[in-house]
Coordinates of C-alpha atoms and ligand atoms in Angstrom, one line a residue:
X1 CA -99.1 201.6 120.7
X2 CA -97.1 204.5 122.4
X3 CA -95.7 205.9 119.1
X4 CA -98.4 205.4 116.4
X5 CA -96.5 207.5 113.9
X6 CA -93.3 205.7 114.4
X7 CA -92.1 204.0 111.1
X8 CA -88.5 202.6 111.7
X9 CA -88.0 202.0 108.0
X10 CA -87.9 205.8 107.4
X11 CA -84.4 206.1 108.9
X12 CA -83.3 203.3 106.6
X13 CA -84.5 204.6 103.3
X14 CA -80.9 205.9 102.1
X15 CA -77.5 205.0 102.6
X16 CA -76.6 208.5 104.0
X17 CA -79.5 208.2 106.4
X18 CA -78.3 204.9 107.7
X19 CA -74.9 206.3 108.2
X20 CA -76.4 209.1 110.1
X21 CA -78.2 207.0 112.5
X22 CA -75.7 204.1 112.8
X23 CA -74.9 203.3 116.4
X24 CA -71.7 201.6 115.9
X25 CA -68.7 202.6 114.1
X26 CA -65.6 200.9 113.5
X27 CA -62.0 202.2 112.8
X28 CA -58.8 200.7 112.1
X29 CA -57.4 202.0 115.6
X30 CA -59.7 199.5 117.2
X31 CA -58.2 196.5 115.4
X32 CA -55.2 194.5 116.4
X33 CA -53.2 192.3 113.9
X34 CA -52.0 188.9 115.3
X35 CA -48.7 187.9 113.5
X36 CA -46.7 184.8 113.4
X37 CA -42.9 184.8 113.2
X38 CA -41.2 181.5 112.8
X39 CA -37.4 180.9 113.6
X40 CA -35.1 179.7 110.6
X41 CA -37.6 180.6 107.8
X42 CA -36.1 182.2 104.6
X43 CA -39.5 182.8 103.0
X44 CA -42.8 183.5 104.4
X45 CA -44.6 180.4 104.8
X46 CA -48.4 180.1 104.2
X47 CA -50.6 178.6 106.8
X48 CA -52.8 176.0 105.0
X49 CA -55.6 176.2 107.5
X50 CA -55.6 180.1 107.4
X51 CA -55.7 181.2 103.7
X52 CA -54.0 184.4 103.6
X53 CA -52.3 184.2 106.8
X54 CA -48.5 183.3 106.8
X55 CA -45.7 182.5 109.3
X56 CA -43.2 185.4 108.8
X57 CA -39.4 185.7 108.6
X58 CA -38.0 188.7 110.4
X59 CA -38.0 190.7 107.4
X60 CA -41.5 190.0 106.3
X61 CA -42.6 190.8 109.9
X62 CA -41.0 194.0 110.0
X63 CA -42.7 195.0 106.7
X64 CA -46.1 194.1 108.1
X65 CA -45.5 196.1 111.3
X66 CA -44.6 199.1 109.3
X67 CA -47.6 198.8 107.2
X68 CA -49.7 198.5 110.4
X69 CA -48.0 201.5 111.9
X70 CA -48.7 203.4 108.6
X71 CA -52.3 202.2 108.6
X72 CA -52.9 203.4 112.2
X73 CA -53.9 200.0 113.5
X74 CA -54.5 199.6 117.1
X75 CA -51.6 197.1 117.7
X76 CA -49.7 194.2 116.4
X77 CA -49.9 191.0 118.6
X78 CA -46.7 188.7 118.2
X79 CA -46.5 185.1 118.4
X80 CA -43.2 183.1 118.0
X81 CA -42.5 179.8 116.7
X82 CA -39.1 178.5 117.9
X83 CA -37.0 175.9 115.9
X84 CA -36.3 174.0 119.3
X85 CA -38.6 173.1 121.9
X86 CA -38.0 171.7 125.5
X87 CA -40.2 170.7 128.6
X88 CA -39.8 174.2 130.3
X89 CA -40.0 176.3 127.0
X90 CA -36.6 177.9 127.8
X91 CA -36.3 179.6 124.5
X92 CA -39.2 182.0 125.8
X93 CA -36.7 183.5 128.3
X94 CA -33.7 183.8 126.0
X95 CA -33.2 187.3 124.8
X96 CA -32.3 186.1 121.5
X97 CA -35.1 183.7 121.3
X98 CA -37.5 184.0 118.4
X99 CA -40.1 186.0 120.1
X100 CA -38.1 188.3 122.1
X101 CA -35.9 189.0 118.9
X102 CA -38.9 189.8 116.9
X103 CA -40.2 192.2 119.6
X104 CA -36.8 193.9 119.4
X105 CA -36.9 194.1 115.6
X106 CA -40.4 195.3 115.4
X107 CA -39.9 198.0 118.2
X108 CA -36.6 199.3 116.3
X109 CA -38.9 199.4 113.0
X110 CA -41.8 201.2 114.5
X111 CA -40.8 202.7 117.8
X112 CA -43.8 204.0 119.5
X113 CA -45.9 204.6 116.4
X114 CA -47.7 201.1 116.9
X115 CA -48.6 199.3 120.1
X116 CA -46.5 196.2 120.3
X117 CA -48.1 193.4 122.1
X118 CA -46.6 189.9 122.7
X119 CA -48.3 186.7 123.5
X120 CA -47.1 185.6 126.8
X121 CA -47.5 181.8 127.0
X122 CA -45.5 178.6 126.9
X123 CA -47.4 176.5 124.5
X124 CA -45.4 177.5 121.6
X125 CA -42.2 176.9 123.3
X126 CA -42.6 173.5 125.2
X127 CA -42.2 170.1 123.7
X128 CA -45.5 169.0 125.1
X129 CA -47.4 171.9 123.8
X130 CA -49.1 172.9 127.2
X131 CA -49.4 176.5 128.4
X132 CA -47.3 175.7 131.6
X133 CA -44.9 173.4 133.2
X134 CA -45.8 169.9 134.0
X135 CA -45.7 168.2 137.3
X136 CA -44.5 164.6 137.8
X137 CA -48.0 163.3 136.9
X138 CA -48.2 165.2 133.7
X139 CA -50.5 168.0 135.0
X140 CA -50.1 171.7 134.5
X141 CA -48.4 172.9 137.5
X142 CA -50.0 176.3 138.1
X143 CA -47.7 177.9 140.7
X144 CA -44.5 176.6 139.1
X145 CA -45.7 178.1 135.8
X146 CA -46.2 181.6 137.2
X147 CA -42.6 182.1 138.1
X148 CA -41.5 181.5 134.3
X149 CA -44.5 183.9 133.3
X150 CA -42.9 186.6 135.2
X151 CA -39.6 186.1 133.8
X152 CA -41.0 185.8 130.3
X153 CA -42.7 189.2 130.8
X154 CA -39.6 190.9 132.0
X155 CA -37.8 189.4 128.8
X156 CA -40.6 190.7 126.6
X157 CA -40.6 194.2 128.1
X158 CA -36.8 194.3 128.0
X159 CA -37.1 193.6 124.2
X160 CA -39.3 196.4 123.9
X161 CA -43.0 195.2 124.2
X162 CA -45.4 197.9 125.2
X163 CA -48.0 195.3 126.1
X164 CA -47.6 191.6 127.3
X165 CA -50.6 189.4 127.0
X166 CA -50.6 186.4 129.5
X167 CA -52.7 183.8 127.7
X168 CA -52.2 180.6 129.8
X169 CA -55.2 180.8 132.0
X170 CA -53.0 180.2 135.2
X171 CA -54.7 181.2 138.4
X172 CA -52.7 184.3 139.5
X173 CA -51.1 184.9 136.2
X174 CA -51.8 188.3 135.8
X175 CA -50.7 189.3 139.2
X176 CA -47.4 187.3 138.8
X177 CA -46.6 189.2 135.5
X178 CA -47.5 192.6 137.1
X179 CA -45.2 192.1 140.2
X180 CA -42.3 190.7 137.9
X181 CA -42.6 193.8 135.8
X182 CA -42.8 196.2 138.7
X183 CA -39.6 194.6 140.4
X184 CA -37.7 194.8 137.0
X185 CA -38.6 198.5 136.7
X186 CA -40.9 198.1 133.8
X187 CA -43.8 200.2 135.5
X188 CA -45.4 201.3 132.2
X189 CA -45.5 198.0 130.4
X190 CA -49.2 197.1 130.0
X191 CA -50.7 193.8 131.0
X192 CA -53.5 192.8 128.6
X193 CA -54.8 189.7 130.2
X194 CA -56.7 186.8 128.6
X195 CA -59.0 186.9 131.6
X196 CA -62.0 184.9 130.0
X197 CA -60.5 182.3 127.5
X198 CA -62.6 179.3 126.9
X199 CA -61.2 175.8 125.8
X200 CA -62.4 175.9 122.2
X201 CA -62.6 174.0 119.1
X202 CA -62.2 177.2 117.3
X203 CA -58.4 177.3 117.9
X204 CA -58.0 174.5 115.6
X205 CA -56.3 176.4 112.7
X206 CA -54.1 178.3 115.1
X207 CA -52.6 174.9 116.3
X208 CA -51.1 174.5 112.6
X209 CA -50.1 178.2 112.5
X210 CA -47.9 177.7 115.5
X211 CA -47.0 173.9 114.7
X212 CA -48.5 173.0 118.1
X213 CA -47.1 169.9 119.8
X214 CA -50.2 169.4 122.0
X215 CA -51.6 165.9 122.2
X216 CA -54.6 166.5 124.5
X217 CA -56.6 169.4 125.4
X218 CA -56.5 172.4 127.8
X219 CA -59.6 171.9 129.8
X220 CA -57.7 171.7 133.1
X221 CA -57.1 175.5 132.6
X222 CA -59.0 177.2 130.0
X223 CA -62.7 177.8 130.7
X224 CA -65.5 175.5 130.1
X225 CA -67.8 176.8 127.4
X226 CA -70.9 175.8 129.4
X227 CA -70.2 178.5 131.9
X228 CA -71.1 182.3 131.8
X229 CA -70.9 183.5 135.4
X230 CA -67.5 182.3 135.9
X231 CA -66.2 184.8 133.2
X232 CA -66.9 187.6 135.6
X233 CA -65.0 186.0 138.4
X234 CA -62.2 185.5 136.0
X235 CA -62.1 189.2 134.8
X236 CA -62.5 190.4 138.5
X237 CA -59.5 188.4 139.6
X238 CA -57.4 189.6 136.8
X239 CA -58.3 193.3 137.2
X240 CA -57.5 193.0 141.1
X241 CA -54.2 191.5 140.0
X242 CA -53.4 194.4 137.9
X243 CA -54.7 193.7 134.3
X244 CA -55.1 197.1 132.4
X245 CA -57.1 195.2 129.6
X246 CA -59.0 192.2 129.6
X247 CA -59.5 189.9 126.8
X248 CA -62.5 187.5 125.9
X249 CA -61.9 184.8 123.6
X250 CA -63.1 183.5 121.3
X251 CA -65.4 186.2 120.1
X252 CA -68.6 185.0 117.8
X253 CA -69.7 182.1 119.9
X254 CA -69.2 184.2 123.0
X255 CA -71.1 187.4 122.4
X256 CA -73.0 187.0 125.7
X257 CA -69.8 186.8 127.7
X258 CA -68.4 189.9 125.9
X259 CA -71.6 191.7 126.6
X260 CA -71.4 190.8 130.3
X261 CA -67.8 191.6 130.6
X262 CA -68.1 194.9 128.7
X263 CA -71.1 195.9 131.1
X264 CA -69.0 195.5 134.4
X265 CA -65.4 195.6 133.5
X266 CA -63.5 198.7 135.0
X267 CA -60.8 198.4 132.3
X268 CA -61.1 198.3 128.6
X269 CA -62.3 195.0 127.0
X270 CA -60.8 193.1 123.9
X271 CA -62.4 190.4 122.0
X272 CA -60.2 188.0 120.0
X273 CA -61.8 186.7 116.8
X274 CA -59.8 183.5 116.6
X275 CA -58.4 181.3 113.8
X276 CA -61.5 179.1 113.5
X277 CA -63.8 182.2 113.2
X278 CA -61.4 183.4 110.4
X279 CA -61.1 180.1 108.6
X280 CA -64.8 179.4 108.5
X281 CA -65.5 182.6 106.8
X282 CA -62.5 182.3 104.4
X283 CA -63.6 178.6 103.4
X284 CA -67.3 179.6 102.8
X285 CA -66.2 182.6 100.8
X286 CA -63.7 180.6 98.9
X287 CA -66.6 178.2 97.9
X288 CA -68.9 181.0 96.9
X289 CA -71.3 180.2 99.7
X290 CA -70.8 183.8 101.5
X291 CA -70.1 187.1 100.4
X292 CA -66.7 187.6 102.0
X293 CA -66.3 191.4 102.5
X294 CA -69.8 192.1 104.0
X295 CA -69.6 189.0 106.1
X296 CA -66.2 190.0 107.7
X297 CA -67.5 193.4 108.2
X298 CA -70.6 192.1 109.9
X299 CA -68.7 189.8 112.2
X300 CA -66.4 192.8 113.3
X301 CA -69.4 195.1 113.9
X302 CA -71.2 192.4 115.8
X303 CA -68.2 192.0 118.2
X304 CA -68.0 195.8 118.4
X305 CA -71.8 196.0 119.2
X306 CA -71.6 193.4 121.9
X307 CA -69.3 195.6 123.8
X308 CA -65.6 195.1 122.6
X309 CA -63.5 198.3 122.8
X310 CA -61.0 196.5 120.5
X311 CA -60.9 193.5 118.3
X312 CA -58.0 191.1 117.8
X313 CA -58.5 189.8 114.2
X314 CA -56.5 188.3 111.4
X315 CA -58.4 190.7 108.9
X316 CA -57.1 193.8 110.9
X317 CA -55.1 195.3 107.9
X318 CA -57.6 194.5 105.3
X319 CA -60.5 195.6 107.2
X320 CA -58.7 198.9 108.2
X321 CA -58.1 199.4 104.5
X322 CA -61.8 199.2 103.8
X323 CA -62.8 201.3 106.5
X324 CA -60.6 204.0 105.2
X325 CA -62.0 203.7 101.7
X326 CA -65.6 204.0 103.1
X327 CA -64.9 207.4 104.9
Ligands
PBG1 C1 -52.1 180.2 123.4 C2 -53.1 180.8 122.4 C3 -54.0 180.0 121.6 C4 -54.5 181.0 120.7 C5 -53.8 182.2 121.1 N1 -52.9 182.0 122.2 C6 -54.0 178.6 121.3 C7 -54.8 177.9 122.5 O1 -55.0 178.4 123.5 O2 -54.9 176.7 122.4 C8 -55.5 180.8 119.7 C9 -55.7 181.9 118.8 C10 -56.6 181.4 117.5 O3 -57.2 180.5 117.6 O4 -56.6 182.4 116.7 N2 -50.7 180.7 123.4

């Protein structure tokens, strides 16, 4: 043995020693809170499949954003649930549409104190629930969708989003969004692209959260979970198209992907700990099968250790409060 005196347990013998040699640290500034706003709500509405998460009213969203700013979170990521849907998701483009109005409200509440991110996708706005426009045979039409993504990006930037997050997995999506922002003069709007987003069963609870209209699945545009190498191609394309930050999603079943991307990406990497990951831990904890707080912290640290620079997580506020207590 090269180091006969080496006793790894020595450095684990007290909490202070363990803290001294900890390789990973987590702070609230690395956590991004997803938040749902639903049109025509008078009270926040609990999401049954995501205990502790609600659909917000305009007022409750403003309060949550103010709290996130106060806590110094990394950002808030907004998802809108419109009252009316149509085949082209036209409410996504209206300045007064639920998501654009929410961006405007949150921006007036927190200014530049909190990074405001908006989901840029059509699935919440279309009556068929797909992330893009359908052609006459019912398939998602990639190139027709790009034009709408560009216009949606401009509408969100006009409303005050610091970051837009195209999540539809259309080929050329990041580039279409970047070009549209440039032509509209939004040179500093950041594109945070869902570069490696897999078709995943772990999005299940989110579908209830946004009242999804989807009947089938998204396997013709989201990635196949059997594939690893392809994630690097997706990331390279998005970075070439102008993505400033790339997202790997989901997180926990995709830590190999995250590690690959983190090792090679020239831009910061975010991981999305998705609804199903949240709900599994909440359900197990509610049954007394798992110790909630340590399990949550272990999941977040594991994602960070795999290489994420930031984590999008429904526990962002709660975890940030714990982390603050711990220091
Ligand atoms: C699509 C979108 C989805 C999620 C975030 N953006 C759903 C999907 O792709 O089917 C899932 C997030 C989660 O499960 O927490 N706009």
